[in-house]
Structure formats: structure tokens, C-alpha cells
Amino acid sequence: ATAGLTPREVEQLGLSLEDVGGGRLVAFDHPKHLTANIPIGNVDLVVLGGFVSPEASRRMLKWIRRHWHGCMCLMVGSDAADEQVARESGAMFLLRPVTGDVWDGVLDGALQCQAAKLTSA
């Protein structure tokens, strides 16, 4: 699930998802739309764009942790304030612009975490 990414970032992430061979990408224009349209099923990765206030980002990351405690959280932003919010909230952080190779690595990591959860269950 993604919220608050640029159209180009969503496109890159979608292409990377195709490259790794599967999955479903659900993109929302704004984080509040995610809470109003909660995806059904397992969520292995949530990517937030840093277009909202730090307080809203903190609330959103806390909400994600409550609803999908086992999923990876990643925040994409453009400055140190975005990075600080991500790190304080237990999310990984990527500085814009994010390249296709980096998205490939993020999805590979999410798939590895998913596989580890399945084998330990």
C-alpha cells in the first residue's frame, strides 16, 4: 500500500513489483484515504510520501503499526525532518528521488520478510 507518493514514484514501484514477479499495489493519494479504505488481506509493505505534516506522518505510522504490526514501513521524503519522523516512528527512510534499483531492493526485502514470516509460522 502506498500513500502520498508522486505519480512517478507509484509508477516506479509498480514496475519493480512486476520485476519481482507478483504482489498487489494499492495506491492512495493521501494517507487519510488509506485509513478510510483499508486493504483486505495481508499487507507486507506500506510506503508513505512525506507530503503531510510531521504530526500527521507520526499518527499514520502509529496507525499502521497497530493494524499491520508485521509489515514493513517505509517513508519517502525530501528533507531531514521527514527522516527524523520516519526513524522515530520505526520506519525506514528513503531520500527523494528514489531510483528503480532502490525500489527493487525494497521489494526484495519485503519479500524476504514475508517468506521468513511464512516459514516461522
Coordinates of N, CA and C in Angstrom, one line a residue:
A1 N 0.9 -1.2 0.0 CA 0.0 0.0 0.0 C 0.9 1.2 0.0
T2 N 0.5 2.2 -0.7 CA 1.2 3.5 -0.8 C 0.3 4.6 -0.5
A3 N 0.8 5.7 0.0 CA 0.0 6.9 0.2 C 0.9 8.1 0.2
G4 N 0.5 9.1 -0.6 CA 1.3 10.3 -0.7 C 2.5 10.3 -1.6
L5 N 2.7 9.3 -2.4 CA 3.8 9.3 -3.3 C 3.4 10.1 -4.6
T6 N 4.5 10.5 -5.3 CA 4.2 11.1 -6.6 C 3.8 10.1 -7.6
P7 N 3.1 10.5 -8.7 CA 2.7 9.5 -9.7 C 3.9 8.8 -10.3
R8 N 5.0 9.4 -10.4 CA 6.3 8.8 -10.9 C 6.8 7.7 -9.9
E9 N 6.7 8.0 -8.6 CA 7.1 7.0 -7.6 C 6.2 5.8 -7.6
V10 N 4.9 6.0 -7.8 CA 4.0 4.9 -7.8 C 4.3 4.1 -9.1
E11 N 4.5 4.7 -10.2 CA 4.9 4.0 -11.4 C 6.1 3.2 -11.3
Q12 N 7.2 3.8 -10.7 CA 8.4 3.0 -10.5 C 8.2 1.9 -9.6
L13 N 7.5 2.1 -8.5 CA 7.2 1.0 -7.6 C 6.4 -0.1 -8.3
G14 N 5.4 0.2 -9.1 CA 4.7 -0.8 -9.8 C 5.5 -1.6 -10.8
L15 N 6.5 -0.9 -11.5 CA 7.4 -1.6 -12.4 C 8.3 -2.6 -11.6
S16 N 8.7 -2.1 -10.4 CA 9.6 -3.0 -9.6 C 8.8 -4.2 -9.1
L17 N 7.5 -4.0 -8.8 CA 6.6 -5.1 -8.4 C 6.5 -6.1 -9.5
E18 N 6.3 -5.7 -10.7 CA 6.3 -6.6 -11.9 C 7.6 -7.3 -12.0
D19 N 8.7 -6.7 -11.8 CA 10.0 -7.3 -11.9 C 10.2 -8.5 -10.9
V20 N 9.7 -8.3 -9.7 CA 9.9 -9.3 -8.7 C 8.9 -10.4 -8.8
G21 N 7.9 -10.3 -9.7 CA 7.0 -11.3 -10.1 C 5.7 -11.5 -9.3
G22 N 5.2 -10.4 -8.8 CA 3.9 -10.6 -8.1 C 3.6 -9.6 -7.1
G23 N 2.4 -9.7 -6.5 CA 2.0 -8.8 -5.5 C 0.9 -7.9 -6.0
R24 N 0.4 -7.1 -5.1 CA -0.6 -6.1 -5.5 C -0.2 -4.8 -4.9
L25 N -0.3 -3.8 -5.7 CA 0.0 -2.4 -5.3 C -1.3 -1.6 -5.2
V26 N -1.5 -1.1 -4.0 CA -2.7 -0.3 -3.7 C -2.2 1.1 -3.4
A27 N -2.5 2.1 -4.2 CA -2.0 3.4 -4.1 C -3.1 4.4 -3.7
F28 N -2.8 5.3 -2.7 CA -3.8 6.3 -2.2 C -3.1 7.6 -2.4
D29 N -3.9 8.6 -2.7 CA -3.4 10.0 -2.9 C -2.9 10.6 -1.6
H30 N -3.6 10.3 -0.5 CA -3.3 10.9 0.7 C -3.4 9.8 1.8
P31 N -2.6 9.9 2.9 CA -2.6 8.8 3.9 C -4.0 8.7 4.5
K32 N -4.8 9.7 4.7 CA -6.1 9.6 5.3 C -7.0 8.7 4.4
H33 N -6.8 8.6 3.1 CA -7.6 7.7 2.3 C -7.3 6.2 2.6
L34 N -6.1 6.0 3.0 CA -5.7 4.6 3.4 C -6.6 4.2 4.6
T35 N -6.7 5.0 5.6 CA -7.5 4.7 6.8 C -9.0 4.5 6.5
A36 N -9.4 5.2 5.4 CA -10.9 5.1 5.1 C -11.2 3.9 4.1
N37 N -10.1 3.4 3.5 CA -10.3 2.3 2.6 C -9.2 1.2 2.9
I38 N -9.3 0.6 4.0 CA -8.3 -0.3 4.5 C -8.2 -1.6 3.6
P39 N -7.1 -1.8 3.0 CA -6.9 -3.0 2.2 C -7.2 -4.3 2.9
I40 N -7.9 -5.2 2.2 CA -8.2 -6.5 2.8 C -7.0 -7.5 2.6
G41 N -6.8 -8.3 3.6 CA -5.7 -9.3 3.5 C -4.4 -8.8 4.1
N42 N -3.3 -9.5 3.8 CA -2.0 -9.2 4.4 C -1.5 -8.0 3.7
V43 N -0.8 -7.2 4.5 CA -0.1 -6.0 4.0 C 1.3 -6.2 4.4
D44 N 2.2 -6.4 3.5 CA 3.6 -6.6 3.8 C 4.5 -5.4 3.8
L45 N 4.1 -4.3 3.1 CA 4.8 -3.1 3.0 C 3.9 -1.9 2.8
V46 N 4.2 -0.9 3.6 CA 3.4 0.4 3.4 C 4.5 1.4 3.1
V47 N 4.3 2.2 2.1 CA 5.2 3.3 1.7 C 4.4 4.6 1.8
L48 N 4.9 5.5 2.6 CA 4.3 6.8 2.8 C 5.2 7.9 2.1
G49 N 4.6 8.8 1.5 CA 5.3 10.0 1.0 C 5.2 11.1 2.0
G50 N 6.3 11.8 2.1 CA 6.4 12.9 3.2 C 5.8 14.2 2.7
F51 N 4.5 14.2 2.3 CA 3.8 15.4 1.8 C 2.9 15.9 2.9
V52 N 2.8 15.3 4.0 CA 1.9 15.7 5.1 C 2.8 16.2 6.3
S53 N 2.1 16.8 7.2 CA 2.9 17.4 8.4 C 3.5 16.3 9.2
P54 N 4.6 16.6 9.9 CA 5.3 15.6 10.7 C 4.3 14.9 11.7
E55 N 3.4 15.7 12.3 CA 2.4 15.1 13.3 C 1.5 14.1 12.6
A56 N 1.0 14.5 11.4 CA 0.2 13.5 10.6 C 0.9 12.3 10.2
S57 N 2.2 12.4 9.8 CA 3.0 11.3 9.5 C 3.2 10.3 10.7
R58 N 3.5 10.9 11.9 CA 3.6 10.1 13.1 C 2.3 9.4 13.4
R59 N 1.2 10.1 13.3 CA -0.1 9.4 13.6 C -0.3 8.3 12.6
M60 N 0.0 8.5 11.3 CA -0.2 7.5 10.3 C 0.7 6.3 10.5
L61 N 1.9 6.5 10.9 CA 2.8 5.4 11.1 C 2.4 4.6 12.3
K62 N 1.9 5.3 13.4 CA 1.4 4.6 14.6 C 0.2 3.8 14.2
W63 N -0.7 4.3 13.4 CA -1.9 3.6 13.0 C -1.6 2.3 12.2
I64 N -0.6 2.5 11.3 CA -0.1 1.3 10.5 C 0.4 0.2 11.4
R65 N 1.2 0.6 12.4 CA 1.8 -0.4 13.3 C 0.7 -1.1 14.1
R66 N -0.4 -0.4 14.5 CA -1.5 -1.1 15.2 C -2.2 -2.1 14.3
H67 N -2.4 -1.7 13.0 CA -3.2 -2.5 12.1 C -2.5 -3.6 11.5
W68 N -1.2 -3.4 11.1 CA -0.4 -4.4 10.5 C 1.0 -4.4 11.2
H69 N 1.0 -5.0 12.4 CA 2.2 -4.9 13.2 C 3.4 -5.6 12.6
G70 N 3.1 -6.5 11.6 CA 4.3 -7.3 11.0 C 4.7 -6.7 9.7
C71 N 4.1 -5.6 9.2 CA 4.5 -5.1 7.9 C 5.7 -4.1 8.0
M72 N 6.4 -4.0 6.9 CA 7.5 -3.1 6.8 C 6.9 -1.7 6.5
C73 N 7.4 -0.7 7.2 CA 7.0 0.7 6.9 C 8.2 1.5 6.3
L74 N 7.9 2.2 5.3 CA 8.9 3.0 4.6 C 8.3 4.4 4.3
M75 N 9.1 5.4 4.6 CA 8.7 6.8 4.3 C 9.7 7.3 3.3
V76 N 9.1 8.0 2.3 CA 9.9 8.7 1.3 C 9.8 10.1 1.5
G77 N 10.9 10.8 1.6 CA 10.8 12.3 1.9 C 11.9 13.0 1.2
S78 N 11.9 14.3 1.5 CA 12.9 15.2 0.8 C 13.8 16.0 1.8
D79 N 13.6 15.8 3.1 CA 14.5 16.5 4.0 C 14.7 15.8 5.3
A80 N 15.5 16.4 6.1 CA 15.9 15.8 7.4 C 14.7 15.6 8.4
A81 N 13.8 16.5 8.3 CA 12.6 16.4 9.2 C 11.8 15.2 8.8
D82 N 11.6 14.9 7.5 CA 10.9 13.7 7.2 C 11.7 12.4 7.7
E83 N 13.0 12.5 7.5 CA 13.8 11.3 8.0 C 13.7 11.1 9.5
Q84 N 13.7 12.2 10.3 CA 13.5 12.1 11.7 C 12.2 11.5 12.1
V85 N 11.1 11.9 11.5 CA 9.8 11.4 11.8 C 9.8 9.9 11.5
A86 N 10.4 9.5 10.3 CA 10.4 8.1 10.0 C 11.2 7.3 11.0
R87 N 12.4 7.7 11.3 CA 13.2 7.0 12.3 C 12.6 6.9 13.7
E88 N 12.0 8.0 14.2 CA 11.4 8.0 15.5 C 10.2 7.1 15.5
S89 N 9.6 6.9 14.4 CA 8.3 6.0 14.3 C 8.6 4.6 13.9
G90 N 9.9 4.2 13.8 CA 10.3 2.9 13.5 C 10.1 2.5 12.0
A91 N 10.1 3.5 11.1 CA 10.0 3.3 9.7 C 11.4 3.5 9.1
M92 N 11.6 2.8 7.9 CA 12.8 3.1 7.1 C 12.5 4.4 6.4
F93 N 13.6 4.9 5.9 CA 13.5 6.2 5.2 C 14.3 6.2 3.9
L94 N 13.7 6.7 2.8 CA 14.4 6.9 1.5 C 14.3 8.4 1.2
L95 N 15.4 9.0 0.7 CA 15.5 10.3 0.3 C 15.2 10.4 -1.2
R96 N 14.3 11.4 -1.5 CA 13.9 11.6 -2.9 C 15.1 12.2 -3.7
P97 N 15.2 11.9 -5.0 CA 14.5 11.0 -5.8 C 14.9 9.5 -5.6
V98 N 14.0 8.6 -5.6 CA 14.3 7.2 -5.4 C 14.4 6.5 -6.8
T99 N 15.5 5.8 -7.0 CA 15.7 5.1 -8.3 C 15.0 3.8 -8.4
G100 N 14.8 3.3 -9.6 CA 14.2 1.9 -9.8 C 15.0 0.8 -9.1
D101 N 16.3 0.9 -9.1 CA 17.1 -0.1 -8.4 C 16.8 -0.1 -6.9
V102 N 16.6 1.0 -6.3 CA 16.3 1.1 -4.9 C 14.9 0.5 -4.6
W103 N 13.9 0.8 -5.5 CA 12.6 0.2 -5.3 C 12.7 -1.3 -5.4
D104 N 13.5 -1.8 -6.4 CA 13.7 -3.3 -6.5 C 14.3 -3.9 -5.2
G105 N 15.2 -3.2 -4.6 CA 15.8 -3.7 -3.3 C 14.8 -3.6 -2.2
V106 N 14.0 -2.6 -2.1 CA 12.9 -2.5 -1.1 C 11.9 -3.7 -1.2
L107 N 11.5 -3.9 -2.4 CA 10.5 -5.0 -2.6 C 11.2 -6.4 -2.4
D108 N 12.4 -6.6 -2.7 CA 13.1 -7.8 -2.4 C 13.2 -8.0 -0.9
G109 N 13.5 -7.0 -0.2 CA 13.5 -7.1 1.3 C 12.1 -7.4 1.8
A110 N 11.1 -6.8 1.3 CA 9.7 -7.1 1.8 C 9.4 -8.6 1.5
L111 N 9.8 -9.1 0.3 CA 9.5 -10.5 0.0 C 10.3 -11.4 0.9
Q112 N 11.5 -11.1 1.3 CA 12.3 -11.9 2.2 C 11.6 -11.9 3.6
C113 N 11.1 -10.8 4.0 CA 10.5 -10.7 5.3 C 9.2 -11.5 5.3
Q114 N 8.4 -11.5 4.2 CA 7.2 -12.2 4.1 C 7.6 -13.7 4.1
A115 N 8.6 -14.1 3.4 CA 9.0 -15.6 3.4 C 9.4 -16.0 4.8
A116 N 10.1 -15.1 5.5 CA 10.6 -15.5 6.8 C 9.4 -15.7 7.8
K117 N 8.3 -14.8 7.6 CA 7.1 -15.0 8.4 C 6.4 -16.3 8.1
L118 N 6.4 -16.6 6.9 CA 5.7 -17.9 6.5 C 6.4 -19.1 7.0
T119 N 7.7 -19.1 7.0 CA 8.5 -20.3 7.4 C 8.5 -20.4 9.0
S120 N 8.3 -19.3 9.7 CA 8.3 -19.3 11.1 C 7.0 -19.5 11.7
A121 N 5.9 -19.5 10.9 CA 4.6 -19.6 11.4 C 4.2 -21.1 11.7

